[in-house]
Amino acid sequence: MQALADIPTPALLLDEERCRRNIARLNEHVHALGAVMRPHLKTCKNLEVARWCMEHPQGPATVSTLAEAEYFAAGGVRDICYAVGIAPDKLPRAAAIRADGTDLILTLDSMEAARALLAFARSHSLTFAVMLETDCDGHRAGVAPDDPLLVILARMLRDGGQDVRGVLTHAGSAYDGGSPGDLANLAEKERAAAVAAAAMLRDAGIPCPVVSVGSTPTARFCRSLKGVTEVRAGTHVFHDLVMRRLGVCEPDDIALSVLATVIGRRADGGLLLDAGWTALSRDQGGPGGFAEHGYGLVCNLDGHPYPGLYVRDLNQEHGLACGPYPPPLPVGSRVRILPVHACATAACFDDYQLLRGGRPVGTLSRCRGW
């Protein structure tokens, strides 16, 4: 069995016990409030980890790229929501995934996208499953939950022979900060927006079987899911320093870390590491986050942070770890770095080194591409 000292660095480590504990905790909370989990697999990008967090081996699941949809469909996942607005040039790939027996659900929020989908569907005699995206917080995409455009889109798609499944929303502003109470209030706003959009469709005589919400912070602090059928969250599988700053998790819950080697020391005691922005990303985690954790917190090989030691600067292949009392680690020593944003850091790597009981037990690959 390989030891951490034998793994070439930088390397992405995944602690299975922490990961499974994180998954179980959020699943229990969501189930207690009467909804099911449709985990967002863009974070893990691995079939084995996906099976840990899905309700069943066949799903349901959420993805953010068609490459992910193709990868998970090939692994037997049959209920997949592609929760990014569908681009017209991607419709042939989406059709191929559906033709292979996977219920791939597409997302859109505009007349242009709806017309493109309908034109492609008519020319190829196809039926797509579609979710309408609604905007609950002005953060990114979606139609306002009280905008009549939702009804117009739903009717247009339905009359064009398409399968309108329901509405979805995402409270992306949850990552900008706030107290647990603020996040609970945002979770209620997210829920209410989705439920209101669904009610408007139903009042217009259009069935809306699926009401989908989701972000890790709002899923963690939501007090009610009345009217919601499913929750999409993904960062909870690993957690990260953004989630820690928001009060969603503690450092001991963070299942992902980057293994790095000390390659030098500066006169001020700062440690030079062989993990730069190609291994950690430059994500600072939102307003005010950098002052707290820099580009990552530095830990010993057991995953316990050194007091005050964080990654202050990054070059392409160099990281500089600084703190009030940097440990006197000699060149060749190994450290682990907790990521600011798990999705961004994981995206730097092709695979994980899986840990059980703190020891490497094998490698898990990650799907890549779009």
PDB file of C-alpha atoms in Angstrom, residues 77-275:
ATOM      1  CA  VAL A  77     -26.901   6.840 -14.555  1.00  0.00           C
ATOM      2  CA  ARG A  78     -30.254   7.176 -16.291  1.00  0.00           C
ATOM      3  CA  ASP A  79     -31.869  10.281 -14.736  1.00  0.00           C
ATOM      4  CA  ILE A  80     -29.721  13.360 -15.422  1.00  0.00           C
ATOM      5  CA  CYS A  81     -30.574  17.060 -15.386  1.00  0.00           C
ATOM      6  CA  TYR A  82     -28.239  19.245 -17.449  1.00  0.00           C
ATOM      7  CA  ALA A  83     -28.707  22.382 -15.358  1.00  0.00           C
ATOM      8  CA  VAL A  84     -27.067  24.857 -17.739  1.00  0.00           C
ATOM      9  CA  GLY A  85     -28.983  26.610 -20.500  1.00  0.00           C
ATOM     10  CA  ILE A  86     -28.811  24.466 -23.612  1.00  0.00           C
ATOM     11  CA  ALA A  87     -26.861  25.932 -26.547  1.00  0.00           C
ATOM     12  CA  PRO A  88     -28.380  25.103 -29.954  1.00  0.00           C
ATOM     13  CA  ASP A  89     -25.174  23.504 -31.235  1.00  0.00           C
ATOM     14  CA  LYS A  90     -25.252  21.020 -28.338  1.00  0.00           C
ATOM     15  CA  LEU A  91     -28.681  19.639 -29.179  1.00  0.00           C
ATOM     16  CA  PRO A  92     -27.319  16.786 -31.362  1.00  0.00           C
ATOM     17  CA  ARG A  93     -25.183  15.518 -28.442  1.00  0.00           C
ATOM     18  CA  ALA A  94     -28.133  15.839 -26.079  1.00  0.00           C
ATOM     19  CA  ALA A  95     -30.286  13.875 -28.501  1.00  0.00           C
ATOM     20  CA  ALA A  96     -27.657  11.134 -28.708  1.00  0.00           C
ATOM     21  CA  ILE A  97     -27.579  10.792 -24.918  1.00  0.00           C
ATOM     22  CA  ARG A  98     -31.372  10.466 -24.813  1.00  0.00           C
ATOM     23  CA  ALA A  99     -31.341   7.995 -27.696  1.00  0.00           C
ATOM     24  CA  ASP A 100     -28.985   5.804 -25.689  1.00  0.00           C
ATOM     25  CA  GLY A 101     -31.644   5.353 -22.986  1.00  0.00           C
ATOM     26  CA  THR A 102     -30.838   8.168 -20.565  1.00  0.00           C
ATOM     27  CA  ASP A 103     -33.538  10.585 -19.461  1.00  0.00           C
ATOM     28  CA  LEU A 104     -31.480  13.728 -20.035  1.00  0.00           C
ATOM     29  CA  ILE A 105     -33.415  16.812 -18.944  1.00  0.00           C
ATOM     30  CA  LEU A 106     -32.448  20.108 -20.563  1.00  0.00           C
ATOM     31  CA  THR A 107     -32.745  23.643 -19.163  1.00  0.00           C
ATOM     32  CA  LEU A 108     -33.672  26.914 -20.847  1.00  0.00           C
ATOM     33  CA  ASP A 109     -34.953  30.382 -19.970  1.00  0.00           C
ATOM     34  CA  SER A 110     -35.488  32.282 -23.243  1.00  0.00           C
ATOM     35  CA  MET A 111     -37.573  32.419 -26.377  1.00  0.00           C
ATOM     36  CA  GLU A 112     -34.452  32.057 -28.526  1.00  0.00           C
ATOM     37  CA  ALA A 113     -33.419  28.833 -26.819  1.00  0.00           C
ATOM     38  CA  ALA A 114     -36.961  27.456 -26.927  1.00  0.00           C
ATOM     39  CA  ARG A 115     -37.312  28.192 -30.649  1.00  0.00           C
ATOM     40  CA  ALA A 116     -33.974  26.559 -31.408  1.00  0.00           C
ATOM     41  CA  LEU A 117     -34.915  23.455 -29.436  1.00  0.00           C
ATOM     42  CA  LEU A 118     -38.322  23.229 -31.118  1.00  0.00           C
ATOM     43  CA  ALA A 119     -36.833  23.630 -34.601  1.00  0.00           C
ATOM     44  CA  PHE A 120     -34.281  20.879 -33.958  1.00  0.00           C
ATOM     45  CA  ALA A 121     -36.883  18.606 -32.359  1.00  0.00           C
ATOM     46  CA  ARG A 122     -39.290  19.029 -35.301  1.00  0.00           C
ATOM     47  CA  SER A 123     -36.611  18.385 -37.906  1.00  0.00           C
ATOM     48  CA  HIS A 124     -35.527  15.196 -36.161  1.00  0.00           C
ATOM     49  CA  SER A 125     -38.934  14.044 -34.811  1.00  0.00           C
ATOM     50  CA  LEU A 126     -37.683  14.201 -31.217  1.00  0.00           C
ATOM     51  CA  THR A 127     -39.112  14.911 -27.803  1.00  0.00           C
ATOM     52  CA  PHE A 128     -36.880  16.556 -25.219  1.00  0.00           C
ATOM     53  CA  ALA A 129     -37.515  16.809 -21.497  1.00  0.00           C
ATOM     54  CA  VAL A 130     -37.164  20.445 -20.428  1.00  0.00           C
ATOM     55  CA  MET A 131     -36.918  22.416 -17.183  1.00  0.00           C
ATOM     56  CA  LEU A 132     -37.614  26.152 -17.132  1.00  0.00           C
ATOM     57  CA  GLU A 133     -35.092  28.126 -15.125  1.00  0.00           C
ATOM     58  CA  THR A 134     -36.326  30.876 -12.827  1.00  0.00           C
ATOM     59  CA  ASP A 135     -34.170  33.506 -11.117  1.00  0.00           C
ATOM     60  CA  CYS A 136     -34.710  33.719  -7.373  1.00  0.00           C
ATOM     61  CA  ASP A 137     -32.031  36.271  -6.445  1.00  0.00           C
ATOM     62  CA  GLY A 138     -30.795  38.188  -9.474  1.00  0.00           C
ATOM     63  CA  HIS A 139     -27.580  36.242  -9.369  1.00  0.00           C
ATOM     64  CA  ARG A 140     -27.278  34.668 -12.800  1.00  0.00           C
ATOM     65  CA  ALA A 141     -29.710  33.065 -15.246  1.00  0.00           C
ATOM     66  CA  GLY A 142     -33.433  32.514 -15.288  1.00  0.00           C
ATOM     67  CA  VAL A 143     -36.808  34.195 -15.729  1.00  0.00           C
ATOM     68  CA  ALA A 144     -38.345  36.074 -12.806  1.00  0.00           C
ATOM     69  CA  PRO A 145     -40.766  33.738 -10.988  1.00  0.00           C
ATOM     70  CA  ASP A 146     -43.746  36.020 -11.688  1.00  0.00           C
ATOM     71  CA  ASP A 147     -42.866  36.742 -15.324  1.00  0.00           C
ATOM     72  CA  PRO A 148     -45.605  35.596 -17.756  1.00  0.00           C
ATOM     73  CA  LEU A 149     -42.785  34.503 -20.062  1.00  0.00           C
ATOM     74  CA  LEU A 150     -42.615  31.273 -18.048  1.00  0.00           C
ATOM     75  CA  VAL A 151     -46.152  30.380 -19.103  1.00  0.00           C
ATOM     76  CA  ILE A 152     -45.477  31.421 -22.701  1.00  0.00           C
ATOM     77  CA  LEU A 153     -42.376  29.222 -22.848  1.00  0.00           C
ATOM     78  CA  ALA A 154     -44.129  26.266 -21.238  1.00  0.00           C
ATOM     79  CA  ARG A 155     -47.091  26.467 -23.628  1.00  0.00           C
ATOM     80  CA  MET A 156     -44.855  26.886 -26.627  1.00  0.00           C
ATOM     81  CA  LEU A 157     -42.787  23.840 -25.701  1.00  0.00           C
ATOM     82  CA  ARG A 158     -45.800  21.728 -24.766  1.00  0.00           C
ATOM     83  CA  ASP A 159     -47.687  22.625 -27.953  1.00  0.00           C
ATOM     84  CA  GLY A 160     -44.537  21.778 -29.884  1.00  0.00           C
ATOM     85  CA  GLY A 161     -44.611  18.240 -28.507  1.00  0.00           C
ATOM     86  CA  GLN A 162     -41.947  18.673 -25.833  1.00  0.00           C
ATOM     87  CA  ASP A 163     -42.061  17.354 -22.268  1.00  0.00           C
ATOM     88  CA  VAL A 164     -42.088  20.268 -19.807  1.00  0.00           C
ATOM     89  CA  ARG A 165     -41.003  18.735 -16.493  1.00  0.00           C
ATOM     90  CA  GLY A 166     -41.093  21.783 -14.228  1.00  0.00           C
ATOM     91  CA  VAL A 167     -39.053  24.681 -12.879  1.00  0.00           C
ATOM     92  CA  LEU A 168     -35.656  24.999 -11.270  1.00  0.00           C
ATOM     93  CA  THR A 169     -33.762  27.772  -9.521  1.00  0.00           C
ATOM     94  CA  HIS A 170     -30.387  28.293  -7.878  1.00  0.00           C
ATOM     95  CA  ALA A 171     -29.604  30.782  -5.099  1.00  0.00           C
ATOM     96  CA  GLY A 172     -26.085  31.526  -6.274  1.00  0.00           C
ATOM     97  CA  SER A 173     -25.845  34.613  -4.077  1.00  0.00           C
ATOM     98  CA  ALA A 174     -25.605  32.232  -1.099  1.00  0.00           C
ATOM     99  CA  TYR A 175     -21.866  32.037  -1.759  1.00  0.00           C
ATOM    100  CA  ASP A 176     -21.377  35.764  -1.244  1.00  0.00           C
ATOM    101  CA  GLY A 177     -21.514  35.530   2.536  1.00  0.00           C
ATOM    102  CA  GLY A 178     -23.887  36.099   5.426  1.00  0.00           C
ATOM    103  CA  SER A 179     -24.832  34.514   8.720  1.00  0.00           C
ATOM    104  CA  PRO A 180     -26.625  31.172   9.005  1.00  0.00           C
ATOM    105  CA  GLY A 181     -29.774  33.200   9.613  1.00  0.00           C
ATOM    106  CA  ASP A 182     -29.203  35.135   6.380  1.00  0.00           C
ATOM    107  CA  LEU A 183     -28.715  31.879   4.512  1.00  0.00           C
ATOM    108  CA  ALA A 184     -31.880  30.424   6.015  1.00  0.00           C
ATOM    109  CA  ASN A 185     -33.782  33.486   4.803  1.00  0.00           C
ATOM    110  CA  LEU A 186     -32.252  33.136   1.352  1.00  0.00           C
ATOM    111  CA  ALA A 187     -33.200  29.452   1.334  1.00  0.00           C
ATOM    112  CA  GLU A 188     -36.803  30.454   1.985  1.00  0.00           C
ATOM    113  CA  LYS A 189     -36.620  33.022  -0.815  1.00  0.00           C
ATOM    114  CA  GLU A 190     -35.262  30.327  -3.126  1.00  0.00           C
ATOM    115  CA  ARG A 191     -38.038  27.911  -2.148  1.00  0.00           C
ATOM    116  CA  ALA A 192     -40.768  30.518  -2.459  1.00  0.00           C
ATOM    117  CA  ALA A 193     -39.605  31.603  -5.917  1.00  0.00           C
ATOM    118  CA  ALA A 194     -39.642  28.070  -7.284  1.00  0.00           C
ATOM    119  CA  VAL A 195     -42.999  27.267  -5.713  1.00  0.00           C
ATOM    120  CA  ALA A 196     -44.524  30.508  -7.034  1.00  0.00           C
ATOM    121  CA  ALA A 197     -43.261  29.796 -10.547  1.00  0.00           C
ATOM    122  CA  ALA A 198     -44.726  26.280 -10.390  1.00  0.00           C
ATOM    123  CA  ALA A 199     -48.058  27.647  -9.145  1.00  0.00           C
ATOM    124  CA  MET A 200     -48.227  30.100 -12.063  1.00  0.00           C
ATOM    125  CA  LEU A 201     -47.750  27.260 -14.545  1.00  0.00           C
ATOM    126  CA  ARG A 202     -50.375  25.106 -12.848  1.00  0.00           C
ATOM    127  CA  ASP A 203     -52.845  27.993 -12.726  1.00  0.00           C
ATOM    128  CA  ALA A 204     -52.390  28.248 -16.485  1.00  0.00           C
ATOM    129  CA  GLY A 205     -53.287  24.576 -16.863  1.00  0.00           C
ATOM    130  CA  ILE A 206     -49.723  23.366 -17.361  1.00  0.00           C
ATOM    131  CA  PRO A 207     -48.589  20.469 -15.152  1.00  0.00           C
ATOM    132  CA  CYS A 208     -45.421  21.116 -13.165  1.00  0.00           C
ATOM    133  CA  PRO A 209     -44.395  17.841 -11.521  1.00  0.00           C
ATOM    134  CA  VAL A 210     -40.830  18.909 -10.665  1.00  0.00           C
ATOM    135  CA  VAL A 211     -39.914  21.877  -8.460  1.00  0.00           C
ATOM    136  CA  SER A 212     -36.154  21.959  -8.087  1.00  0.00           C
ATOM    137  CA  VAL A 213     -33.940  24.172  -5.906  1.00  0.00           C
ATOM    138  CA  GLY A 214     -30.371  23.972  -4.843  1.00  0.00           C
ATOM    139  CA  SER A 215     -27.130  25.306  -3.497  1.00  0.00           C
ATOM    140  CA  THR A 216     -25.092  23.780  -0.698  1.00  0.00           C
ATOM    141  CA  PRO A 217     -25.497  26.735   1.720  1.00  0.00           C
ATOM    142  CA  THR A 218     -29.262  27.034   1.256  1.00  0.00           C
ATOM    143  CA  ALA A 219     -29.721  23.257   1.391  1.00  0.00           C
ATOM    144  CA  ARG A 220     -27.825  23.168   4.684  1.00  0.00           C
ATOM    145  CA  PHE A 221     -29.829  25.950   6.354  1.00  0.00           C
ATOM    146  CA  CYS A 222     -33.282  25.592   4.792  1.00  0.00           C
ATOM    147  CA  ARG A 223     -36.083  25.226   7.333  1.00  0.00           C
ATOM    148  CA  SER A 224     -38.826  24.220   4.911  1.00  0.00           C
ATOM    149  CA  LEU A 225     -39.030  22.539   1.520  1.00  0.00           C
ATOM    150  CA  LYS A 226     -42.807  22.694   1.257  1.00  0.00           C
ATOM    151  CA  GLY A 227     -43.765  22.504  -2.404  1.00  0.00           C
ATOM    152  CA  VAL A 228     -40.248  21.496  -3.469  1.00  0.00           C
ATOM    153  CA  THR A 229     -39.669  18.032  -4.922  1.00  0.00           C
ATOM    154  CA  GLU A 230     -35.865  17.931  -5.189  1.00  0.00           C
ATOM    155  CA  VAL A 231     -32.682  19.639  -4.024  1.00  0.00           C
ATOM    156  CA  ARG A 232     -29.569  20.060  -6.153  1.00  0.00           C
ATOM    157  CA  ALA A 233     -26.337  20.534  -4.208  1.00  0.00           C
ATOM    158  CA  GLY A 234     -22.793  19.411  -4.928  1.00  0.00           C
ATOM    159  CA  THR A 235     -20.138  21.178  -2.876  1.00  0.00           C
ATOM    160  CA  HIS A 236     -21.409  19.451   0.268  1.00  0.00           C
ATOM    161  CA  VAL A 237     -19.819  16.228  -0.953  1.00  0.00           C
ATOM    162  CA  PHE A 238     -16.346  17.658  -0.286  1.00  0.00           C
ATOM    163  CA  HIS A 239     -16.880  21.028   1.432  1.00  0.00           C
ATOM    164  CA  ASP A 240     -14.206  23.720   1.287  1.00  0.00           C
ATOM    165  CA  LEU A 241     -13.061  26.940   2.926  1.00  0.00           C
ATOM    166  CA  VAL A 242     -15.934  28.925   1.408  1.00  0.00           C
ATOM    167  CA  MET A 243     -18.363  26.569   3.139  1.00  0.00           C
ATOM    168  CA  ARG A 244     -16.370  26.904   6.344  1.00  0.00           C
ATOM    169  CA  ARG A 245     -16.526  30.711   6.133  1.00  0.00           C
ATOM    170  CA  LEU A 246     -20.308  30.515   5.660  1.00  0.00           C
ATOM    171  CA  GLY A 247     -20.713  28.285   8.710  1.00  0.00           C
ATOM    172  CA  VAL A 248     -21.824  25.310   6.626  1.00  0.00           C
ATOM    173  CA  CYS A 249     -18.973  23.072   7.802  1.00  0.00           C
ATOM    174  CA  GLU A 250     -15.906  22.837  10.025  1.00  0.00           C
ATOM    175  CA  PRO A 251     -12.330  22.248   8.809  1.00  0.00           C
ATOM    176  CA  ASP A 252     -12.599  18.597   9.892  1.00  0.00           C
ATOM    177  CA  ASP A 253     -15.481  18.169   7.422  1.00  0.00           C
ATOM    178  CA  ILE A 254     -13.406  19.172   4.373  1.00  0.00           C
ATOM    179  CA  ALA A 255     -12.798  15.925   2.500  1.00  0.00           C
ATOM    180  CA  LEU A 256     -10.592  17.319  -0.246  1.00  0.00           C
ATOM    181  CA  SER A 257      -6.985  18.471   0.050  1.00  0.00           C
ATOM    182  CA  VAL A 258      -3.922  18.967  -2.125  1.00  0.00           C
ATOM    183  CA  LEU A 259      -0.759  17.118  -1.163  1.00  0.00           C
ATOM    184  CA  ALA A 260       2.319  19.302  -1.724  1.00  0.00           C
ATOM    185  CA  THR A 261       6.041  19.185  -1.030  1.00  0.00           C
ATOM    186  CA  VAL A 262       8.186  21.861   0.616  1.00  0.00           C
ATOM    187  CA  ILE A 263      10.774  22.884  -1.989  1.00  0.00           C
ATOM    188  CA  GLY A 264      12.368  25.842  -0.213  1.00  0.00           C
ATOM    189  CA  ARG A 265      12.298  28.335   2.653  1.00  0.00           C
ATOM    190  CA  ARG A 266      12.500  32.094   2.554  1.00  0.00           C
ATOM    191  CA  ALA A 267      14.469  34.221   5.002  1.00  0.00           C
ATOM    192  CA  ASP A 268      11.231  35.229   6.738  1.00  0.00           C
ATOM    193  CA  GLY A 269      10.348  31.570   7.323  1.00  0.00           C
ATOM    194  CA  GLY A 270       7.809  31.319   4.522  1.00  0.00           C
ATOM    195  CA  LEU A 271       7.544  27.889   2.907  1.00  0.00           C
ATOM    196  CA  LEU A 272       7.836  27.436  -0.836  1.00  0.00           C
ATOM    197  CA  LEU A 273       5.610  24.608  -2.059  1.00  0.00           C
ATOM    198  CA  ASP A 274       5.377  22.772  -5.371  1.00  0.00           C
ATOM    199  CA  ALA A 275       1.650  23.603  -5.658  1.00  0.00           C
TER     200      ALA A 275
END
